[in-house]
XYZ file of C-alpha atoms in Angstrom:
648
model
C 155.061 50.879 -36.620
C 154.232 49.047 -39.802
C 154.509 51.160 -42.912
C 151.304 51.538 -44.784
C 151.184 49.757 -48.079
C 151.683 51.938 -51.138
C 150.250 50.802 -54.418
C 151.281 52.257 -57.734
C 149.167 50.379 -60.235
C 148.381 52.013 -63.551
C 144.851 50.656 -63.536
C 142.159 51.159 -60.946
C 141.468 47.579 -59.977
C 137.837 48.237 -59.131
C 137.366 49.362 -62.708
C 138.725 46.197 -64.331
C 136.079 44.245 -66.167
C 135.363 40.654 -65.311
C 135.132 39.653 -68.936
C 137.722 37.391 -70.496
C 138.492 40.118 -73.011
C 139.769 42.485 -70.312
C 143.178 40.817 -70.254
C 143.514 40.451 -74.007
C 145.756 42.353 -76.365
C 148.802 42.133 -74.121
C 150.444 45.453 -74.946
C 150.587 48.027 -72.181
C 150.197 47.265 -68.493
C 147.572 45.062 -66.819
C 147.657 46.093 -63.174
C 145.301 43.370 -61.887
C 148.207 41.587 -60.270
C 150.274 40.982 -57.126
C 148.948 42.229 -53.771
C 146.155 44.275 -55.355
C 144.940 41.504 -57.663
C 141.205 40.927 -57.615
C 139.227 39.531 -60.570
C 140.300 35.882 -61.130
C 139.286 36.047 -64.783
C 141.783 38.775 -65.680
C 144.686 38.388 -63.235
C 148.053 38.966 -64.879
C 150.383 36.208 -63.652
C 153.392 37.060 -65.793
C 154.500 40.688 -65.510
C 157.657 39.262 -63.920
C 158.856 35.735 -64.679
C 162.076 34.018 -63.613
C 163.672 30.855 -64.910
C 166.826 29.325 -63.386
C 169.179 32.317 -63.780
C 167.201 34.645 -66.059
C 164.242 36.994 -65.765
C 161.790 38.864 -67.992
C 159.838 41.873 -66.735
C 157.223 44.283 -68.056
C 157.544 47.836 -66.794
C 154.654 50.176 -66.076
C 155.370 51.876 -69.396
C 154.824 48.576 -71.246
C 158.519 48.033 -72.052
C 159.688 44.403 -71.719
C 163.127 43.863 -70.158
C 165.289 40.756 -69.927
C 168.528 39.832 -68.171
C 170.534 36.802 -67.090
C 171.753 33.537 -68.552
C 171.390 32.873 -72.325
C 169.281 36.047 -72.647
C 171.239 37.791 -75.419
C 169.974 37.835 -78.989
C 172.429 35.102 -80.005
C 170.902 32.812 -77.348
C 174.265 31.912 -75.839
C 175.623 35.073 -74.213
C 174.469 36.425 -70.889
C 172.830 39.809 -70.306
C 174.187 41.403 -67.138
C 171.686 44.255 -66.715
C 167.973 44.658 -67.554
C 167.825 45.280 -71.299
C 164.804 46.136 -73.402
C 163.650 43.585 -75.937
C 163.377 45.767 -79.025
C 164.486 45.734 -82.642
C 167.783 47.394 -81.755
C 168.880 44.799 -79.206
C 167.073 41.924 -80.976
C 167.357 42.915 -84.655
C 164.989 40.267 -86.025
C 162.127 41.434 -83.826
C 159.113 42.826 -85.651
C 155.757 43.920 -84.311
C 154.697 44.986 -80.827
C 155.339 42.589 -77.927
C 152.110 41.192 -76.494
C 153.228 38.216 -74.372
C 156.447 36.560 -73.281
C 157.449 33.307 -71.591
C 160.439 31.236 -70.615
C 161.435 27.861 -69.273
C 164.622 26.295 -67.965
C 166.194 22.955 -67.134
C 168.231 23.774 -64.072
C 171.849 24.540 -64.854
C 171.393 23.451 -68.481
C 170.021 26.886 -69.372
C 166.863 28.663 -70.450
C 164.847 29.250 -73.611
C 162.693 32.339 -74.178
C 159.623 33.153 -76.255
C 157.998 36.465 -77.156
C 154.711 36.861 -78.969
C 154.336 40.042 -80.982
C 151.628 41.289 -83.289
C 153.615 39.500 -86.022
C 153.971 36.115 -84.300
C 156.237 33.956 -82.119
C 159.984 34.507 -81.705
C 162.214 32.028 -79.832
C 165.840 32.043 -78.667
C 168.118 30.530 -76.033
C 169.207 27.038 -75.019
C 167.912 24.479 -77.520
C 165.332 21.820 -76.704
C 164.401 23.459 -73.402
C 160.859 24.753 -73.944
C 160.245 23.682 -77.546
C 161.718 20.815 -79.540
C 164.678 21.263 -81.867
C 162.421 20.389 -84.793
C 160.755 23.802 -84.302
C 164.001 25.719 -84.008
C 167.520 24.321 -84.164
C 169.205 27.680 -83.637
C 169.938 29.429 -80.375
C 169.662 32.893 -81.944
C 166.525 35.035 -81.777
C 164.272 34.177 -84.699
C 160.656 33.894 -85.772
C 159.198 30.363 -85.925
C 156.443 28.568 -87.792
C 154.506 25.817 -85.957
C 151.902 23.411 -87.255
C 148.653 22.505 -85.489
C 147.630 18.878 -84.952
C 145.391 17.845 -87.836
C 146.675 20.596 -90.132
C 149.151 20.092 -92.964
C 150.613 23.609 -93.130
C 152.425 25.537 -90.418
C 151.164 29.040 -89.693
C 153.505 31.943 -90.353
C 152.835 33.475 -86.932
C 153.614 30.209 -85.110
C 150.236 30.119 -83.332
C 147.549 27.428 -83.382
C 145.114 27.281 -86.267
C 142.408 29.911 -85.849
C 144.341 31.856 -83.196
C 145.806 35.285 -83.957
C 148.323 37.162 -81.771
C 145.655 39.475 -80.396
C 143.567 36.458 -79.334
C 146.148 35.285 -76.774
C 145.162 36.005 -73.190
C 147.982 34.124 -71.462
C 151.179 32.435 -72.618
C 152.818 30.184 -70.025
C 156.236 28.573 -70.372
C 158.054 25.908 -68.422
C 160.556 23.209 -69.245
C 159.379 21.173 -72.259
C 156.090 23.074 -72.503
C 154.409 26.164 -73.899
C 150.705 26.682 -73.135
C 148.337 29.293 -74.536
C 144.993 30.486 -73.210
C 142.870 32.442 -75.672
C 140.493 35.311 -75.070
C 137.500 33.091 -75.835
C 138.572 30.389 -73.362
C 140.475 27.830 -75.450
C 143.554 26.022 -74.090
C 146.407 24.955 -76.393
C 149.566 23.013 -75.526
C 152.918 22.543 -77.262
C 154.766 19.908 -75.220
C 157.545 17.342 -75.482
C 157.310 15.624 -72.077
C 154.740 14.328 -69.596
C 152.013 13.146 -71.995
C 150.222 16.419 -71.353
C 149.117 17.378 -74.865
C 145.634 17.240 -73.411
C 143.952 15.757 -76.489
C 144.629 12.068 -75.780
C 147.781 11.887 -77.894
C 151.097 10.598 -76.590
C 154.474 12.314 -76.791
C 156.294 11.522 -80.044
C 158.705 13.212 -82.397
C 155.766 14.395 -84.494
C 153.360 15.305 -81.693
C 156.063 17.194 -79.834
C 156.222 19.780 -82.611
C 152.452 20.349 -82.948
C 149.943 22.563 -81.189
C 147.247 20.475 -79.450
C 143.918 21.851 -78.311
C 143.041 20.531 -74.859
C 139.968 18.309 -74.546
C 137.962 16.845 -71.684
C 137.278 13.527 -73.468
C 137.884 11.554 -76.648
C 135.021 13.076 -78.631
C 135.873 15.157 -81.657
C 134.532 18.340 -80.020
C 134.981 17.580 -76.324
C 137.109 20.665 -75.847
C 137.981 22.306 -72.555
C 136.241 25.706 -72.665
C 135.905 28.911 -70.648
C 139.553 28.728 -69.590
C 141.045 31.857 -67.981
C 144.432 30.481 -66.853
C 146.734 27.525 -67.529
C 149.779 26.930 -65.323
C 151.899 23.914 -64.522
C 155.226 22.112 -64.598
C 157.222 19.851 -66.885
C 155.078 17.006 -65.531
C 151.510 18.312 -65.651
C 149.195 21.272 -66.124
C 146.230 22.814 -64.338
C 143.505 25.070 -65.748
C 141.008 27.447 -64.137
C 137.753 28.333 -65.878
C 135.653 31.471 -65.660
C 133.041 29.456 -63.763
C 135.529 28.473 -61.046
C 136.189 24.890 -62.146
C 139.618 23.233 -62.011
C 141.059 20.742 -64.507
C 144.370 18.895 -64.622
C 146.205 16.616 -67.066
C 149.654 15.113 -67.615
C 151.866 12.858 -65.500
C 151.847 12.617 -61.711
C 148.566 14.524 -61.456
C 146.103 14.591 -58.565
C 142.377 15.341 -58.526
C 142.067 16.355 -54.876
C 139.463 13.657 -54.206
C 141.806 11.356 -52.236
C 142.679 9.306 -55.326
C 146.333 8.659 -56.124
C 148.657 10.321 -58.581
C 148.050 9.225 -62.175
C 148.775 10.045 -65.789
C 145.837 11.746 -67.526
C 145.925 12.473 -71.260
C 142.714 14.554 -71.188
C 141.791 17.486 -68.957
C 140.058 15.967 -65.953
C 137.943 17.978 -63.539
C 139.313 18.327 -60.019
C 137.349 18.635 -56.813
C 137.420 21.741 -54.679
C 138.524 21.433 -51.041
C 135.874 19.946 -48.738
C 136.059 23.016 -46.477
C 135.918 25.528 -49.309
C 134.899 28.931 -47.879
C 131.302 29.930 -48.578
C 130.969 32.632 -51.219
C 134.616 32.432 -52.305
C 135.859 31.894 -55.861
C 139.054 30.187 -56.952
C 141.365 33.157 -57.517
C 144.774 31.753 -58.484
C 146.236 28.377 -59.405
C 149.792 27.082 -59.495
C 152.009 24.006 -59.495
C 155.588 23.046 -58.761
C 157.698 19.910 -59.015
C 161.187 18.919 -57.947
C 162.127 16.756 -60.920
C 160.591 14.337 -63.398
C 160.576 11.436 -60.943
C 158.188 12.972 -58.380
C 154.475 13.815 -58.639
C 153.285 17.399 -58.772
C 152.375 19.784 -55.990
C 149.301 22.002 -56.521
C 148.255 25.327 -55.011
C 144.806 26.908 -54.974
C 144.138 30.396 -53.636
C 140.589 31.398 -52.747
C 139.312 34.930 -53.232
C 138.979 35.361 -49.450
C 142.710 34.752 -48.916
C 142.515 31.072 -47.958
C 145.348 28.981 -49.422
C 145.255 25.222 -50.137
C 147.848 22.719 -51.345
C 147.739 19.173 -52.702
C 150.119 16.408 -53.765
C 153.828 15.812 -53.258
C 155.383 16.983 -49.990
C 158.813 15.398 -50.072
C 160.487 18.780 -49.827
C 157.896 20.499 -47.554
C 156.102 22.047 -50.559
C 152.627 21.606 -49.056
C 153.387 24.006 -46.236
C 151.756 21.980 -43.458
C 154.924 21.481 -41.348
C 155.165 17.793 -42.321
C 156.771 15.809 -45.129
C 153.640 13.732 -45.781
C 152.058 13.739 -49.247
C 148.361 14.560 -49.460
C 145.831 13.232 -51.973
C 143.245 15.757 -50.811
C 143.400 19.526 -50.523
C 144.779 20.753 -47.197
C 145.166 24.203 -45.650
C 148.588 25.825 -45.817
C 149.771 26.850 -42.348
C 151.877 29.691 -40.997
C 152.663 27.697 -37.866
C 152.108 24.041 -36.931
C 148.774 24.989 -35.348
C 147.608 28.064 -37.280
C 146.270 28.273 -40.829
C 147.571 30.877 -43.242
C 145.074 33.675 -44.002
C 144.828 36.896 -46.022
C 146.963 35.647 -48.882
C 146.771 37.941 -51.905
C 149.292 36.354 -54.284
C 151.115 33.060 -54.824
C 154.271 32.439 -56.839
C 155.385 28.806 -57.051
C 158.587 27.853 -58.838
C 156.919 26.857 -62.098
C 159.160 27.856 -64.997
C 162.004 25.482 -64.067
C 161.914 21.715 -63.600
C 163.878 21.522 -60.344
C 163.730 22.788 -56.765
C 160.050 22.943 -55.855
C 159.289 26.005 -53.750
C 156.760 28.796 -53.324
C 156.460 32.373 -52.065
C 153.151 33.911 -50.994
C 152.260 37.533 -50.243
C 149.643 38.699 -47.763
C 147.278 41.575 -48.409
C 149.419 43.850 -46.208
C 152.599 43.110 -48.130
C 154.211 40.414 -45.983
C 155.956 37.314 -47.297
C 155.819 33.601 -46.451
C 158.177 31.133 -48.140
C 158.509 27.338 -48.014
C 159.809 24.304 -49.853
C 163.241 23.743 -51.383
C 165.783 26.359 -50.322
C 168.740 25.298 -52.444
C 171.488 27.959 -52.403
C 169.197 30.028 -50.155
C 166.686 30.615 -52.956
C 163.942 31.463 -50.434
C 166.158 33.435 -48.053
C 166.664 33.149 -44.344
C 169.878 31.139 -44.355
C 171.219 27.962 -45.854
C 168.709 25.297 -44.754
C 168.013 22.951 -47.680
C 164.252 22.770 -47.056
C 162.077 25.083 -44.959
C 158.568 25.094 -43.551
C 156.503 28.268 -44.073
C 158.756 31.066 -42.870
C 157.724 34.669 -42.280
C 159.741 37.305 -44.176
C 162.883 35.155 -44.563
C 165.942 37.291 -45.156
C 163.934 40.532 -44.911
C 163.198 43.122 -42.259
C 159.829 42.412 -40.640
C 158.860 46.045 -41.260
C 159.381 45.794 -45.015
C 156.246 46.123 -47.134
C 156.383 44.078 -50.335
C 154.419 44.767 -53.489
C 155.319 41.742 -55.646
C 157.255 38.467 -55.561
C 158.473 35.965 -58.162
C 159.969 32.539 -57.500
C 162.557 31.436 -60.024
C 164.318 28.138 -60.484
C 167.137 29.059 -58.132
C 166.159 32.509 -56.854
C 163.401 34.707 -55.522
C 162.798 38.375 -56.302
C 160.648 40.968 -54.551
C 159.564 44.527 -55.188
C 159.635 46.534 -51.963
C 157.713 49.677 -51.244
C 159.742 52.824 -51.929
C 162.771 50.937 -53.260
C 163.864 51.548 -56.840
C 165.852 48.292 -57.046
C 164.338 44.813 -56.844
C 165.304 42.488 -53.994
C 167.173 39.287 -54.844
C 167.965 36.123 -52.914
C 169.492 32.787 -53.923
C 172.140 31.783 -56.422
C 173.580 34.681 -58.415
C 175.104 33.608 -61.721
C 175.529 34.808 -65.295
C 174.009 38.225 -64.649
C 170.890 36.918 -62.892
C 171.095 39.682 -60.274
C 170.918 42.329 -62.994
C 173.596 44.507 -61.405
C 176.069 44.395 -64.276
C 178.126 41.593 -62.775
C 178.588 37.979 -63.863
C 180.040 37.072 -60.465
C 178.813 33.743 -59.102
C 177.794 33.819 -55.434
C 175.012 32.831 -53.026
C 172.823 35.507 -51.438
C 171.283 33.846 -48.386
C 169.476 37.038 -47.410
C 167.823 39.559 -49.703
C 170.048 42.129 -51.344
C 168.869 45.220 -53.196
C 172.238 45.742 -54.864
C 170.560 44.939 -58.158
C 168.960 47.183 -60.781
C 166.287 49.836 -60.946
C 162.989 48.598 -62.388
C 159.440 49.925 -62.452
C 157.334 46.761 -62.550
C 153.881 46.887 -64.100
C 151.352 46.450 -61.299
C 153.929 47.221 -58.611
C 155.652 50.328 -59.891
C 157.541 52.115 -57.139
C 157.847 55.433 -58.961
C 155.493 57.535 -61.088
C 155.262 56.481 -64.706
C 155.814 59.501 -66.913
C 156.461 60.547 -70.497
C 158.380 63.423 -72.089
C 156.898 65.852 -74.578
C 157.758 68.252 -77.375
C 155.639 71.342 -77.749
C 155.239 74.340 -79.983
C 157.537 77.325 -79.423
C 156.187 79.668 -76.823
C 153.609 77.190 -75.508
C 153.392 75.838 -71.952
C 152.672 72.301 -70.752
C 150.606 70.924 -67.880
C 152.890 68.387 -66.175
C 149.872 66.456 -64.904
C 149.220 65.418 -68.503
C 152.629 63.703 -68.593
C 151.886 61.449 -65.587
C 150.391 58.142 -66.728
C 148.300 56.215 -64.244
C 146.630 56.908 -60.944
C 147.994 58.618 -57.859
C 147.914 56.075 -54.996
C 145.681 56.608 -51.981
C 147.273 58.758 -49.273
C 149.740 60.221 -51.772
C 149.903 63.380 -53.825
C 151.825 64.068 -57.007
C 154.497 66.750 -56.853
C 157.099 67.909 -59.353
C 160.694 69.039 -58.907
C 163.473 70.181 -61.191
C 165.956 67.890 -59.392
C 165.822 64.120 -58.900
C 166.705 64.556 -55.207
C 163.962 67.047 -54.297
C 166.526 69.696 -53.401
C 165.244 72.646 -51.410
C 163.823 75.352 -53.619
C 163.385 73.090 -56.670
C 159.677 72.231 -56.329
C 157.680 73.387 -59.354
C 155.280 76.020 -58.046
C 152.944 76.001 -61.053
C 153.078 72.544 -62.693
C 150.012 73.396 -64.789
C 152.034 75.754 -67.013
C 155.729 75.035 -67.462
C 158.123 75.716 -70.286
C 161.045 73.740 -71.707
C 163.196 71.992 -69.098
C 163.749 68.770 -67.148
C 161.327 67.739 -64.413
C 160.881 64.818 -61.981
C 157.654 63.494 -60.477
C 157.286 62.112 -56.952
C 154.488 60.479 -55.006
C 154.590 62.376 -51.724
C 152.970 60.594 -48.785
C 150.336 62.231 -46.630
C 150.771 59.470 -44.034
C 153.642 60.130 -41.596
C 154.149 56.371 -41.157
C 154.895 55.835 -44.846
C 157.546 57.093 -47.278
C 157.814 59.094 -50.472
C 158.417 57.361 -53.781
C 161.720 57.505 -55.639
C 161.974 60.029 -58.441
C 160.367 59.272 -61.775
C 162.425 59.105 -64.917
C 163.348 62.532 -66.202
C 160.530 64.344 -67.991
C 162.065 66.434 -70.754
C 159.992 69.196 -72.304
C 161.455 70.687 -75.480
C 160.207 72.711 -78.431
C 159.615 71.553 -81.985
C 162.271 72.767 -84.361
C 161.738 73.755 -87.968
C 162.886 70.277 -89.063
C 160.159 68.545 -87.017
C 157.058 67.621 -89.089
C 154.832 68.856 -86.241
C 156.341 72.317 -86.461
C 154.073 73.306 -89.340
C 151.023 72.686 -87.163
C 152.214 74.976 -84.389
C 150.242 78.121 -83.789
C 152.899 80.438 -82.468
C 151.628 83.839 -81.416
C 153.728 86.422 -79.687
C 152.210 87.906 -76.554
C 150.174 91.066 -77.162
C 152.127 94.096 -76.133
C 150.585 96.150 -73.399
C 150.220 99.919 -73.408
C 148.326 102.443 -75.521
C 148.073 101.321 -79.168
C 149.021 103.609 -82.063
C 146.183 104.868 -84.229
C 145.931 104.169 -87.950
C 145.685 107.470 -89.837
C 145.505 106.549 -93.556
C 142.837 104.381 -95.178
C 141.466 103.423 -98.610
C 137.877 102.200 -98.869
C 135.133 101.583 -101.422
C 132.413 101.743 -98.787
C 130.022 104.719 -98.964
C 130.101 105.365 -95.252
C 132.274 104.608 -92.244
C 132.199 105.376 -88.583
C 133.377 108.871 -87.759
C 136.577 107.519 -86.228
C 137.602 105.314 -89.174
C 140.426 104.388 -89.737
C 141.692 105.497 -86.315
C 139.544 102.763 -84.712
C 141.918 100.226 -86.316
C 145.015 100.140 -84.112
C 148.639 99.915 -85.138
C 148.107 100.062 -88.929
C 150.083 102.003 -91.531
C 147.525 101.672 -94.339
C 143.994 100.317 -93.761
C 142.157 98.798 -96.751
C 138.409 98.158 -96.593
C 135.656 97.130 -99.002
C 132.234 95.535 -98.862
C 132.237 93.687 -102.212
C 135.799 93.384 -103.447
C 138.979 91.725 -102.221
C 142.593 92.719 -102.643
C 144.448 90.815 -105.362
C 148.225 90.711 -105.238
C 150.604 89.903 -108.080
C 150.283 86.369 -109.543
C 153.473 84.812 -110.952
C 154.913 81.379 -111.665
C 157.788 80.033 -109.581
C 160.199 80.707 -112.450
C 158.989 84.282 -112.805
C 159.322 84.847 -109.065
C 162.866 83.478 -109.037
C 163.769 85.862 -111.866
C 162.822 88.937 -109.817
C 165.258 91.188 -108.073
C 163.499 90.869 -104.741
C 163.428 93.147 -101.752
C 163.062 91.725 -98.242
C 159.373 91.772 -97.366
C 158.130 91.501 -100.994
C 154.897 89.465 -101.312
C 153.575 87.649 -104.397
C 151.198 84.742 -105.138
C 153.002 81.685 -106.615
C 150.642 80.044 -109.116
C 152.742 76.851 -109.187
C 153.122 76.388 -105.411
C 149.615 77.819 -104.867
C 150.630 79.913 -101.880
C 151.455 83.482 -100.955
C 155.213 83.830 -100.827
C 157.255 86.209 -98.728
C 160.844 87.113 -99.534
C 162.744 86.805 -96.242
C 166.181 87.702 -97.543
C 169.432 85.967 -96.734
C 170.226 87.261 -93.250
C 172.577 84.734 -91.538
C 170.287 84.719 -88.499
C 167.479 83.170 -90.537
C 167.223 79.365 -90.545
C 168.624 77.998 -93.868
C 165.336 76.360 -94.849
C 163.484 79.643 -94.378
C 165.706 82.021 -96.351
C 164.727 83.506 -99.679
C 161.207 82.982 -100.998
C 159.018 80.953 -98.592
C 155.307 80.168 -98.484
C 153.566 82.036 -95.690
C 152.168 79.569 -93.163
C 151.014 79.604 -89.611
C 153.995 79.304 -87.321
C 156.740 81.306 -85.644
C 157.916 83.817 -88.260
């Protein structure tokens, strides 16, 4: 029987706001994506992106990984396994990564962009996404870019008036970088296709400038309320928060039965004539085979209906013909049956060749069609394929995410730690540590372990240090939500060995622990183990150590009675001082305090001390205790030390 879909998103989708701001900021994990995507205004398209032979991925923890061709910090070497983009591996990186993008030109290589809280950084094959006049070095570096109409380039590389935290989406493809802001602006940096969107043509100067997209030639006729911009080297498409579609660039269609044309301003498109009542446009996408053919468009409705428009030379429209269409048509799963219940679309959009698309259904099944060069869609070596169900996969597999690259496809499968890969493997693109070149005509999971944001197949966890003697509730170290029909359990082994389940996860001490999502549905499967959760204690060299309140457990049994006391009070209870347990001398007063010896640090150091001697240091302004020089005492706590709360 079909396995039940297991969803491991860090965010409860029903709780995601419909406001444009909900997707802004960029750091962390936006789980409104893949098969559980819902709100069109905040869908995260780019947790996993693939160019020709390279990929970038955001994990559930928020870490950004990269691997494949040209991906190293020098922009020329390959990265054979998923590697975090951080200041260690990419030494010029500063700030926190908010967005990332990439584009490629077939076998000529890829160029990559990350946006951090400090600005834009670019590396990789030159003149692929941005012009050489912006960066003429392959190595990872920060860039400055000027905005059209402005005389000075901004230090963060963003358009005038846009800060890193204002960027809602950053989309890359060959010859183009497009930005959507939190308040609905669309900006384009392009060097091909006349798709600046503000009426200007491509030129050496314009190619190196940010252009704000307009709907006409008026000074303030800007395209507004934008929530997504996608496209190809040829043209771009935008979706607004009100459900309108706009397109501009070369080889663009409007969906109204008019022919392909070049449009230098964003031009409103028509919705399909049979648009489902009550549905909203949910996702948009485009693909193209090369610069000599018009574009192919895709439009997904919120009810799961999928439409296509434009070029069909390579069966991209998915209607089981090779006939172009100037109007929106329904994508089919057979020559006579329309495709339904589509939750996610992933066209090949970051590369300029090999038009193709993968689509996921709400129950985690895959359809693929278009160009199948080197088996990039799976299911054998046919050069072009009509919509094909689960090509190269077991029909019982349940998929959580898919990404179509320039020469590959990748999937995340329920309960599998490694991603699935199909197509041309080259230069480390499979992420398995090998640079071997080969064709995978059917999906292989001999790849690498990842935990994709929005489709994480294992619990996302953190480790913790704690005060000596304290216990930790393991539930506090699990980040996210437990999926429906699953429960969270903890083990001390990563293989759930018999006898290693943690019996009281609410109070554990130092050690190594692993979290699992354990299914309550006999037709499903348990998750792989989480990363190791390591609980350790603060040491005396840790700054947090001074804040620890370390109290030894109270000894049980009958307490000793205090028998000697000094007091200035006129009366006491008959049993004083025996009512005070475990004392040697009991001091008591109603109006006076006890004053101990006051000395300077120099005077204290001149004493011949005895272990246990106490004095007030007037320089250090603390009560000092002489702890002696016993070898068992930590070096930083020998001799005279200020008394403070902690483990003494």
